[in-house]
Amino acid sequence: MYLTEADFNFQSDNADLKDKAENIVNFTSSVLLDLSDEDIDAIKHVEDIFASLQDSLFSNSDTILRSERLGFTEDDRKKLDELQIILLDKWKEFGFTVSFFHRLYQIQRQMNDSELNANQKERLDLLFQILNEQKTLVIAFNVMSSKDSPVILDVDEYM
């Protein structure tokens, strides 16, 4: 696994995480440079669709977390949970795990914390960058593998 559990724990030094971020950015760039404009357009199109799904999933997750404060009934909460299951199933159809969703969601929401020190903010920014690069790689892999003559992308090392 590219990111380890330790990467998600705040440390006094972000050097290792900076190296990982630089490494995956360079790898993603080299992968995308080898693709045709048509392939890049297809990847961007899938990324746009995925971004809509991600926004819906994050929004629903926020609502679930606030549902008690908002006075939602048990039926309302059940509907939110059912929607969450549907959205997570769609998420998995893109080749992502529920664990990846939780990591991305937690990092994005933690980035909004106004009490973060500079080191914590930098660490969250780096994690977010790495997770987004991983997302791009998975989408690129899926797009390329769906073609009649798929291109082999060696992304295992970065996931």
GROMACS .gro file of N, CA and C in nm:
model
  477
    1MET      N    1   0.085  -0.117   0.000
    1MET     CA    2   0.000   0.000   0.000
    1MET      C    3   0.090   0.124   0.000
    2TYR      N    4   0.059   0.216  -0.086
    2TYR     CA    5   0.142   0.336  -0.102
    2TYR      C    6   0.140   0.422   0.024
    3LEU      N    7   0.023   0.456   0.071
    3LEU     CA    8   0.011   0.528   0.197
    3LEU      C    9  -0.005   0.425   0.308
    4THR      N   10   0.066   0.445   0.416
    4THR     CA   11   0.055   0.355   0.530
    4THR      C   12  -0.029   0.421   0.638
    5GLU      N   13  -0.065   0.344   0.736
    5GLU     CA   14  -0.142   0.397   0.848
    5GLU      C   15  -0.066   0.511   0.916
    6ALA      N   16   0.065   0.497   0.925
    6ALA     CA   17   0.148   0.600   0.989
    6ALA      C   18   0.140   0.734   0.916
    7ASP      N   19   0.117   0.730   0.785
    7ASP     CA   20   0.107   0.855   0.708
    7ASP      C   21  -0.012   0.940   0.753
    8PHE      N   22  -0.113   0.877   0.809
    8PHE     CA   23  -0.232   0.950   0.850
    8PHE      C   24  -0.224   1.001   0.994
    9ASN      N   25  -0.116   0.965   1.062
    9ASN     CA   26  -0.092   1.016   1.197
    9ASN      C   27  -0.003   1.139   1.185
   10PHE      N   28  -0.036   1.242   1.260
   10PHE     CA   29   0.043   1.364   1.254
   10PHE      C   30   0.181   1.340   1.313
   11GLN      N   31   0.281   1.386   1.240
   11GLN     CA   32   0.420   1.372   1.281
   11GLN      C   33   0.485   1.509   1.277
   12SER      N   34   0.600   1.520   1.341
   12SER     CA   35   0.668   1.649   1.346
   12SER      C   36   0.734   1.685   1.213
   13ASP      N   37   0.756   1.586   1.128
   13ASP     CA   38   0.825   1.609   1.002
   13ASP      C   39   0.745   1.546   0.888
   14ASN      N   40   0.722   1.624   0.784
   14ASN     CA   41   0.644   1.577   0.670
   14ASN      C   42   0.731   1.538   0.551
   15ALA      N   43   0.861   1.521   0.572
   15ALA     CA   44   0.954   1.496   0.462
   15ALA      C   45   0.918   1.368   0.384
   16ASP      N   46   0.889   1.260   0.454
   16ASP     CA   47   0.854   1.135   0.385
   16ASP      C   48   0.728   1.151   0.302
   17LEU      N   49   0.631   1.220   0.357
   17LEU     CA   50   0.506   1.241   0.285
   17LEU      C   51   0.526   1.334   0.165
   18LYS      N   52   0.614   1.432   0.180
   18LYS     CA   53   0.647   1.519   0.066
   18LYS      C   54   0.709   1.438  -0.047
   19ASP      N   55   0.798   1.346  -0.010
   19ASP     CA   56   0.861   1.260  -0.111
   19ASP      C   57   0.757   1.173  -0.181
   20LYS      N   58   0.665   1.118  -0.104
   20LYS     CA   59   0.559   1.036  -0.163
   20LYS      C   60   0.472   1.118  -0.257
   21ALA      N   61   0.438   1.238  -0.215
   21ALA     CA   62   0.353   1.325  -0.298
   21ALA      C   63   0.425   1.359  -0.429
   22GLU      N   64   0.551   1.396  -0.419
   22GLU     CA   65   0.627   1.429  -0.539
   22GLU      C   66   0.639   1.308  -0.631
   23ASN      N   67   0.662   1.193  -0.573
   23ASN     CA   68   0.676   1.069  -0.650
   23ASN      C   69   0.548   1.035  -0.726
   24ILE      N   70   0.435   1.042  -0.658
   24ILE     CA   71   0.310   1.004  -0.725
   24ILE      C   72   0.266   1.109  -0.827
   25VAL      N   73   0.293   1.236  -0.799
   25VAL     CA   74   0.262   1.342  -0.897
   25VAL      C   75   0.344   1.320  -1.024
   26ASN      N   76   0.472   1.290  -1.007
   26ASN     CA   77   0.558   1.265  -1.122
   26ASN      C   78   0.512   1.142  -1.200
   27PHE      N   79   0.476   1.037  -1.127
   27PHE     CA   80   0.429   0.915  -1.193
   27PHE      C   81   0.299   0.942  -1.270
   28THR      N   82   0.204   1.009  -1.206
   28THR     CA   83   0.077   1.038  -1.271
   28THR      C   84   0.099   1.122  -1.396
   29SER      N   85   0.185   1.222  -1.384
   29SER     CA   86   0.215   1.308  -1.499
   29SER      C   87   0.274   1.226  -1.614
   30SER      N   88   0.367   1.136  -1.582
   30SER     CA   89   0.428   1.055  -1.688
   30SER      C   90   0.327   0.961  -1.752
   31VAL      N   91   0.235   0.908  -1.673
   31VAL     CA   92   0.130   0.821  -1.728
   31VAL      C   93   0.043   0.901  -1.824
   32LEU      N   94   0.000   1.017  -1.779
   32LEU     CA   95  -0.091   1.097  -1.862
   32LEU      C   96  -0.022   1.151  -1.986
   33LEU      N   97   0.107   1.180  -1.978
   33LEU     CA   98   0.180   1.229  -2.095
   33LEU      C   99   0.188   1.125  -2.206
   34ASP      N  100   0.184   0.998  -2.168
   34ASP     CA  101   0.192   0.890  -2.266
   34ASP      C  102   0.058   0.860  -2.334
   35LEU      N  103  -0.048   0.928  -2.292
   35LEU     CA  104  -0.180   0.900  -2.347
   35LEU      C  105  -0.217   1.001  -2.455
   36SER      N  106  -0.308   0.960  -2.541
   36SER     CA  107  -0.354   1.049  -2.648
   36SER      C  108  -0.449   1.154  -2.592
   37ASP      N  109  -0.472   1.258  -2.669
   37ASP     CA  110  -0.568   1.362  -2.629
   37ASP      C  111  -0.707   1.303  -2.610
   38GLU      N  112  -0.741   1.208  -2.694
   38GLU     CA  113  -0.871   1.140  -2.684
   38GLU      C  114  -0.882   1.066  -2.550
   39ASP      N  115  -0.776   0.998  -2.512
   39ASP     CA  116  -0.776   0.926  -2.384
   39ASP      C  117  -0.785   1.024  -2.267
   40ILE      N  118  -0.711   1.132  -2.274
   40ILE     CA  119  -0.715   1.234  -2.168
   40ILE      C  120  -0.856   1.292  -2.156
   41ASP      N  121  -0.919   1.320  -2.270
   41ASP     CA  122  -1.057   1.371  -2.267
   41ASP      C  123  -1.152   1.271  -2.202
   42ALA      N  124  -1.134   1.143  -2.234
   42ALA     CA  125  -1.219   1.039  -2.174
   42ALA      C  126  -1.197   1.033  -2.023
   43ILE      N  127  -1.072   1.043  -1.980
   43ILE     CA  128  -1.042   1.041  -1.837
   43ILE      C  129  -1.104   1.162  -1.769
   44LYS      N  130  -1.091   1.279  -1.828
   44LYS     CA  131  -1.150   1.401  -1.769
   44LYS      C  132  -1.302   1.389  -1.760
   45HIS      N  133  -1.364   1.329  -1.861
   45HIS     CA  134  -1.509   1.310  -1.860
   45HIS      C  135  -1.550   1.219  -1.744
   46VAL      N  136  -1.478   1.109  -1.726
   46VAL     CA  137  -1.508   1.018  -1.615
   46VAL      C  138  -1.481   1.087  -1.482
   47GLU      N  139  -1.373   1.165  -1.475
   47GLU     CA  140  -1.344   1.238  -1.351
   47GLU      C  141  -1.455   1.337  -1.317
   48ASP      N  142  -1.514   1.400  -1.417
   48ASP     CA  143  -1.626   1.492  -1.393
   48ASP      C  144  -1.747   1.418  -1.337
   49ILE      N  145  -1.776   1.303  -1.394
   49ILE     CA  146  -1.889   1.222  -1.345
   49ILE      C  147  -1.860   1.177  -1.203
   50PHE      N  148  -1.737   1.132  -1.180
   50PHE     CA  149  -1.698   1.086  -1.047
   50PHE      C  150  -1.705   1.200  -0.945
   51ALA      N  151  -1.665   1.320  -0.985
   51ALA     CA  152  -1.669   1.435  -0.894
   51ALA      C  153  -1.813   1.463  -0.848
   52SER      N  154  -1.909   1.446  -0.938
   52SER     CA  155  -2.049   1.465  -0.900
   52SER      C  156  -2.092   1.361  -0.797
   53LEU      N  157  -2.051   1.238  -0.821
   53LEU     CA  158  -2.082   1.132  -0.725
   53LEU      C  159  -2.015   1.161  -0.591
   54GLN      N  160  -1.889   1.201  -0.594
   54GLN     CA  161  -1.817   1.232  -0.471
   54GLN      C  162  -1.884   1.346  -0.395
   55ASP      N  163  -1.925   1.449  -0.465
   55ASP     CA  164  -1.994   1.561  -0.400
   55ASP      C  165  -2.123   1.514  -0.333
   56SER      N  166  -2.199   1.430  -0.402
   56SER     CA  167  -2.323   1.378  -0.345
   56SER      C  168  -2.296   1.292  -0.223
   57LEU      N  169  -2.195   1.209  -0.232
   57LEU     CA  170  -2.161   1.120  -0.121
   57LEU      C  171  -2.111   1.199  -0.001
   58PHE      N  172  -2.028   1.299  -0.024
   58PHE     CA  173  -1.979   1.382   0.086
   58PHE      C  174  -2.093   1.461   0.149
   59SER      N  175  -2.180   1.516   0.067
   59SER     CA  176  -2.293   1.593   0.118
   59SER      C  177  -2.386   1.505   0.201
   60ASN      N  178  -2.414   1.385   0.152
   60ASN     CA  179  -2.500   1.294   0.226
   60ASN      C  180  -2.434   1.253   0.357
   61SER      N  181  -2.303   1.232   0.354
   61SER     CA  182  -2.230   1.198   0.477
   61SER      C  183  -2.240   1.311   0.578
   62ASP      N  184  -2.226   1.433   0.531
   62ASP     CA  185  -2.240   1.549   0.620
   62ASP      C  186  -2.379   1.553   0.683
   63THR      N  187  -2.479   1.529   0.602
   63THR     CA  188  -2.617   1.531   0.650
   63THR      C  189  -2.639   1.421   0.753
   64ILE      N  190  -2.586   1.303   0.727
   64ILE     CA  191  -2.598   1.192   0.823
   64ILE      C  192  -2.535   1.232   0.956
   65LEU      N  193  -2.417   1.291   0.950
   65LEU     CA  194  -2.349   1.330   1.074
   65LEU      C  195  -2.424   1.439   1.151
   66ARG      N  196  -2.496   1.524   1.080
   66ARG     CA  197  -2.571   1.632   1.145
   66ARG      C  198  -2.718   1.597   1.169
   67SER      N  199  -2.761   1.479   1.128
   67SER     CA  200  -2.903   1.445   1.130
   67SER      C  201  -2.966   1.452   1.270
   68GLU      N  202  -2.892   1.410   1.369
   68GLU     CA  203  -2.947   1.415   1.506
   68GLU      C  204  -2.967   1.558   1.551
   69ARG      N  205  -2.866   1.644   1.523
   69ARG     CA  206  -2.877   1.786   1.560
   69ARG      C  207  -2.990   1.854   1.485
   70LEU      N  208  -3.014   1.808   1.362
   70LEU     CA  209  -3.117   1.869   1.280
   70LEU      C  210  -3.257   1.816   1.311
   71GLY      N  211  -3.266   1.719   1.402
   71GLY     CA  212  -3.394   1.667   1.444
   71GLY      C  213  -3.460   1.573   1.343
   72PHE      N  214  -3.379   1.502   1.266
   72PHE     CA  215  -3.434   1.409   1.168
   72PHE      C  216  -3.504   1.294   1.241
   73THR      N  217  -3.611   1.247   1.184
   73THR     CA  218  -3.681   1.132   1.240
   73THR      C  219  -3.605   1.005   1.203
   74GLU      N  220  -3.645   0.895   1.264
   74GLU     CA  221  -3.583   0.765   1.234
   74GLU      C  222  -3.603   0.730   1.086
   75ASP      N  223  -3.722   0.762   1.032
   75ASP     CA  224  -3.747   0.735   0.889
   75ASP      C  225  -3.657   0.819   0.800
   76ASP      N  226  -3.639   0.946   0.836
   76ASP     CA  227  -3.549   1.033   0.759
   76ASP      C  228  -3.407   0.977   0.761
   77ARG      N  229  -3.365   0.936   0.878
   77ARG     CA  230  -3.230   0.880   0.892
   77ARG      C  231  -3.215   0.751   0.812
   78LYS      N  232  -3.318   0.670   0.812
   78LYS     CA  233  -3.314   0.545   0.736
   78LYS      C  234  -3.300   0.574   0.586
   79LYS      N  235  -3.370   0.676   0.538
   79LYS     CA  236  -3.359   0.714   0.397
   79LYS      C  237  -3.219   0.763   0.363
   80LEU      N  238  -3.160   0.840   0.454
   80LEU     CA  239  -3.022   0.887   0.434
   80LEU      C  240  -2.925   0.769   0.428
   81ASP      N  241  -2.944   0.673   0.518
   81ASP     CA  242  -2.858   0.555   0.521
   81ASP      C  243  -2.873   0.473   0.393
   82GLU      N  244  -2.996   0.459   0.345
   82GLU     CA  245  -3.020   0.386   0.220
   82GLU      C  246  -2.954   0.456   0.102
   83LEU      N  247  -2.965   0.588   0.099
   83LEU     CA  248  -2.900   0.665  -0.006
   83LEU      C  249  -2.748   0.649   0.002
   84GLN      N  250  -2.695   0.647   0.123
   84GLN     CA  251  -2.551   0.630   0.142
   84GLN      C  252  -2.505   0.496   0.085
   85ILE      N  253  -2.582   0.392   0.107
   85ILE     CA  254  -2.548   0.260   0.054
   85ILE      C  255  -2.546   0.262  -0.098
   86ILE      N  256  -2.645   0.326  -0.158
   86ILE     CA  257  -2.652   0.336  -0.304
   86ILE      C  258  -2.533   0.413  -0.358
   87LEU      N  259  -2.503   0.526  -0.294
   87LEU     CA  260  -2.390   0.608  -0.339
   87LEU      C  261  -2.257   0.534  -0.323
   88LEU      N  262  -2.242   0.461  -0.213
   88LEU     CA  263  -2.119   0.385  -0.193
   88LEU      C  264  -2.106   0.271  -0.293
   89ASP      N  265  -2.219   0.212  -0.332
   89ASP     CA  266  -2.216   0.108  -0.436
   89ASP      C  267  -2.170   0.168  -0.569
   90LYS      N  268  -2.217   0.287  -0.600
   90LYS     CA  269  -2.173   0.356  -0.722
   90LYS      C  270  -2.025   0.389  -0.712
   91TRP      N  271  -1.982   0.433  -0.595
   91TRP     CA  272  -1.842   0.464  -0.568
   91TRP      C  273  -1.755   0.341  -0.600
   92LYS      N  274  -1.800   0.224  -0.551
   92LYS     CA  275  -1.725   0.100  -0.572
   92LYS      C  276  -1.722   0.061  -0.720
   93GLU      N  277  -1.825   0.097  -0.795
   93GLU     CA  278  -1.828   0.067  -0.938
   93GLU      C  279  -1.715   0.139  -1.012
   94PHE      N  280  -1.667   0.247  -0.956
   94PHE     CA  281  -1.554   0.320  -1.016
   94PHE      C  282  -1.420   0.256  -0.979
   95GLY      N  283  -1.423   0.153  -0.896
   95GLY     CA  284  -1.301   0.083  -0.858
   95GLY      C  285  -1.239   0.131  -0.729
   96PHE      N  286  -1.316   0.201  -0.647
   96PHE     CA  287  -1.265   0.253  -0.521
   96PHE      C  288  -1.327   0.177  -0.405
   97THR      N  289  -1.253   0.170  -0.296
   97THR     CA  290  -1.302   0.102  -0.177
   97THR      C  291  -1.375   0.199  -0.085
   98VAL      N  292  -1.453   0.144   0.005
   98VAL     CA  293  -1.518   0.226   0.107
   98VAL      C  294  -1.412   0.290   0.197
   99SER      N  295  -1.307   0.217   0.223
   99SER     CA  296  -1.197   0.270   0.303
   99SER      C  297  -1.135   0.393   0.237
  100PHE      N  298  -1.119   0.390   0.105
  100PHE     CA  299  -1.066   0.505   0.033
  100PHE      C  300  -1.161   0.625   0.048
  101PHE      N  301  -1.290   0.600   0.040
  101PHE     CA  302  -1.387   0.706   0.060
  101PHE      C  303  -1.370   0.769   0.199
  102HIS      N  304  -1.363   0.684   0.301
  102HIS     CA  305  -1.352   0.735   0.437
  102HIS      C  306  -1.225   0.819   0.455
  103ARG      N  307  -1.115   0.773   0.399
  103ARG     CA  308  -0.990   0.849   0.409
  103ARG      C  309  -1.003   0.986   0.342
  104LEU      N  310  -1.052   0.984   0.218
  104LEU     CA  311  -1.066   1.109   0.143
  104LEU      C  312  -1.163   1.204   0.213
  105TYR      N  313  -1.274   1.152   0.259
  105TYR     CA  314  -1.374   1.233   0.328
  105TYR      C  315  -1.316   1.294   0.456
  106GLN      N  316  -1.252   1.211   0.537
  106GLN     CA  317  -1.196   1.260   0.663
  106GLN      C  318  -1.089   1.366   0.640
  107ILE      N  319  -1.002   1.342   0.543
  107ILE     CA  320  -0.896   1.439   0.516
  107ILE      C  321  -0.957   1.571   0.469
  108GLN      N  322  -1.052   1.563   0.376
  108GLN     CA  323  -1.111   1.687   0.325
  108GLN      C  324  -1.181   1.765   0.436
  109ARG      N  325  -1.252   1.695   0.521
  109ARG     CA  326  -1.323   1.765   0.628
  109ARG      C  327  -1.227   1.819   0.735
  110GLN      N  328  -1.119   1.746   0.762
  110GLN     CA  329  -1.021   1.793   0.860
  110GLN      C  330  -0.949   1.918   0.809
  111MET      N  331  -0.938   1.933   0.680
  111MET     CA  332  -0.871   2.050   0.622
  111MET      C  333  -0.944   2.179   0.656
  112ASN      N  334  -1.071   2.170   0.692
  112ASN     CA  335  -1.150   2.289   0.726
  112ASN      C  336  -1.133   2.332   0.872
  113ASP      N  337  -1.058   2.256   0.950
  113ASP     CA  338  -1.037   2.287   1.091
  113ASP      C  339  -0.949   2.411   1.104
  114SER      N  340  -1.002   2.513   1.164
  114SER     CA  341  -0.928   2.640   1.177
  114SER      C  342  -0.819   2.634   1.284
  115GLU      N  343  -0.816   2.530   1.364
  115GLU     CA  344  -0.718   2.521   1.472
  115GLU      C  345  -0.594   2.439   1.434
  116LEU      N  346  -0.577   2.410   1.308
  116LEU     CA  347  -0.461   2.333   1.264
  116LEU      C  348  -0.336   2.419   1.267
  117ASN      N  349  -0.224   2.359   1.309
  117ASN     CA  350  -0.098   2.431   1.298
  117ASN      C  351  -0.044   2.411   1.156
  118ALA      N  352   0.064   2.479   1.123
  118ALA     CA  353   0.118   2.475   0.987
  118ALA      C  354   0.159   2.334   0.945
  119ASN      N  355   0.218   2.258   1.035
  119ASN     CA  356   0.261   2.122   1.006
  119ASN      C  357   0.140   2.031   0.978
  120GLN      N  358   0.037   2.044   1.058
  120GLN     CA  359  -0.084   1.964   1.038
  120GLN      C  360  -0.151   1.998   0.906
  121LYS      N  361  -0.160   2.127   0.877
  121LYS     CA  362  -0.222   2.170   0.751
  121LYS      C  363  -0.142   2.117   0.632
  122GLU      N  364  -0.010   2.127   0.640
  122GLU     CA  365   0.074   2.077   0.532
  122GLU      C  366   0.054   1.926   0.513
  123ARG      N  367   0.048   1.853   0.624
  123ARG     CA  368   0.030   1.707   0.617
  123ARG      C  369  -0.104   1.673   0.552
  124LEU      N  370  -0.209   1.741   0.591
  124LEU     CA  371  -0.340   1.717   0.532
  124LEU      C  372  -0.340   1.752   0.382
  125ASP      N  373  -0.277   1.862   0.347
  125ASP     CA  374  -0.267   1.901   0.206
  125ASP      C  375  -0.194   1.794   0.125
  126LEU      N  376  -0.085   1.741   0.180
  126LEU     CA  377  -0.009   1.637   0.111
  126LEU      C  378  -0.090   1.508   0.097
  127LEU      N  379  -0.158   1.469   0.204
  127LEU     CA  380  -0.243   1.350   0.198
  127LEU      C  381  -0.354   1.367   0.095
  128PHE      N  382  -0.415   1.483   0.095
  128PHE     CA  383  -0.523   1.511   0.000
  128PHE      C  384  -0.470   1.505  -0.144
  129GLN      N  385  -0.352   1.561  -0.165
  129GLN     CA  386  -0.291   1.559  -0.297
  129GLN      C  387  -0.263   1.414  -0.341
  130ILE      N  388  -0.208   1.334  -0.252
  130ILE     CA  389  -0.178   1.194  -0.284
  130ILE      C  390  -0.305   1.117  -0.314
  131LEU      N  391  -0.407   1.133  -0.232
  131LEU     CA  392  -0.533   1.062  -0.254
  131LEU      C  393  -0.596   1.102  -0.387
  132ASN      N  394  -0.586   1.230  -0.422
  132ASN     CA  395  -0.641   1.274  -0.550
  132ASN      C  396  -0.560   1.220  -0.668
  133GLU      N  397  -0.430   1.207  -0.651
  133GLU     CA  398  -0.348   1.146  -0.755
  133GLU      C  399  -0.385   0.998  -0.771
  134GLN      N  400  -0.406   0.931  -0.659
  134GLN     CA  401  -0.448   0.791  -0.665
  134GLN      C  402  -0.582   0.779  -0.738
  135LYS      N  403  -0.670   0.873  -0.709
  135LYS     CA  404  -0.801   0.873  -0.775
  135LYS      C  405  -0.784   0.887  -0.926
  136THR      N  406  -0.699   0.978  -0.968
  136THR     CA  407  -0.673   0.998  -1.111
  136THR      C  408  -0.616   0.871  -1.173
  137LEU      N  409  -0.523   0.806  -1.103
  137LEU     CA  410  -0.463   0.684  -1.155
  137LEU      C  411  -0.566   0.572  -1.172
  138VAL      N  412  -0.653   0.556  -1.074
  138VAL     CA  413  -0.756   0.451  -1.084
  138VAL      C  414  -0.850   0.481  -1.200
  139ILE      N  415  -0.891   0.605  -1.213
  139ILE     CA  416  -0.980   0.641  -1.323
  139ILE      C  417  -0.910   0.621  -1.457
  140ALA      N  418  -0.785   0.662  -1.467
  140ALA     CA  419  -0.710   0.642  -1.591
  140ALA      C  420  -0.697   0.493  -1.623
  141PHE      N  421  -0.667   0.414  -1.521
  141PHE     CA  422  -0.656   0.269  -1.541
  141PHE      C  423  -0.788   0.212  -1.591
  142ASN      N  424  -0.899   0.253  -1.530
  142ASN     CA  425  -1.030   0.203  -1.571
  142ASN      C  426  -1.064   0.243  -1.713
  143VAL      N  427  -1.037   0.367  -1.749
  143VAL     CA  428  -1.066   0.415  -1.884
  143VAL      C  429  -0.981   0.339  -1.985
  144MET      N  430  -0.852   0.325  -1.955
  144MET     CA  431  -0.763   0.259  -2.050
  144MET      C  432  -0.792   0.109  -2.061
  145SER      N  433  -0.832   0.047  -1.952
  145SER     CA  434  -0.860  -0.097  -1.958
  145SER      C  435  -0.994  -0.126  -2.026
  146SER      N  436  -1.078  -0.025  -2.041
  146SER     CA  437  -1.207  -0.045  -2.107
  146SER      C  438  -1.197  -0.031  -2.259
  147LYS      N  439  -1.083   0.011  -2.307
  147LYS     CA  440  -1.064   0.028  -2.451
  147LYS      C  441  -1.048  -0.108  -2.519
  148ASP      N  442  -1.070  -0.108  -2.651
  148ASP     CA  443  -1.053  -0.231  -2.728
  148ASP      C  444  -0.909  -0.281  -2.722
  149SER      N  445  -0.815  -0.189  -2.726
  149SER     CA  446  -0.673  -0.227  -2.713
  149SER      C  447  -0.616  -0.154  -2.592
  150PRO      N  448  -0.640  -0.211  -2.473
  150PRO     CA  449  -0.601  -0.141  -2.351
  150PRO      C  450  -0.449  -0.121  -2.340
  151VAL      N  451  -0.416  -0.010  -2.276
  151VAL     CA  452  -0.278   0.021  -2.244
  151VAL      C  453  -0.254  -0.025  -2.101
  152ILE      N  454  -0.143  -0.091  -2.078
  152ILE     CA  455  -0.114  -0.139  -1.943
  152ILE      C  456  -0.053  -0.023  -1.862
  153LEU      N  457  -0.118   0.007  -1.750
  153LEU     CA  458  -0.067   0.110  -1.658
  153LEU      C  459  -0.026   0.039  -1.529
  154ASP      N  460   0.097   0.053  -1.490
  154ASP     CA  461   0.147  -0.011  -1.370
  154ASP      C  462   0.124   0.080  -1.250
  155VAL      N  463   0.002   0.075  -1.195
  155VAL     CA  464  -0.034   0.166  -1.086
  155VAL      C  465  -0.032   0.098  -0.949
  156ASP      N  466  -0.008  -0.032  -0.945
  156ASP     CA  467  -0.013  -0.104  -0.818
  156ASP      C  468   0.076  -0.044  -0.710
  157GLU      N  469   0.194   0.000  -0.749
  157GLU     CA  470   0.289   0.053  -0.653
  157GLU      C  471   0.237   0.180  -0.585
  158TYR      N  472   0.144   0.249  -0.648
  158TYR     CA  473   0.096   0.378  -0.597
  158TYR      C  474  -0.040   0.369  -0.531
  159MET      N  475  -0.090   0.250  -0.509
  159MET     CA  476  -0.221   0.236  -0.446
  159MET      C  477  -0.211   0.170  -0.312
   0.00000   0.00000   0.00000
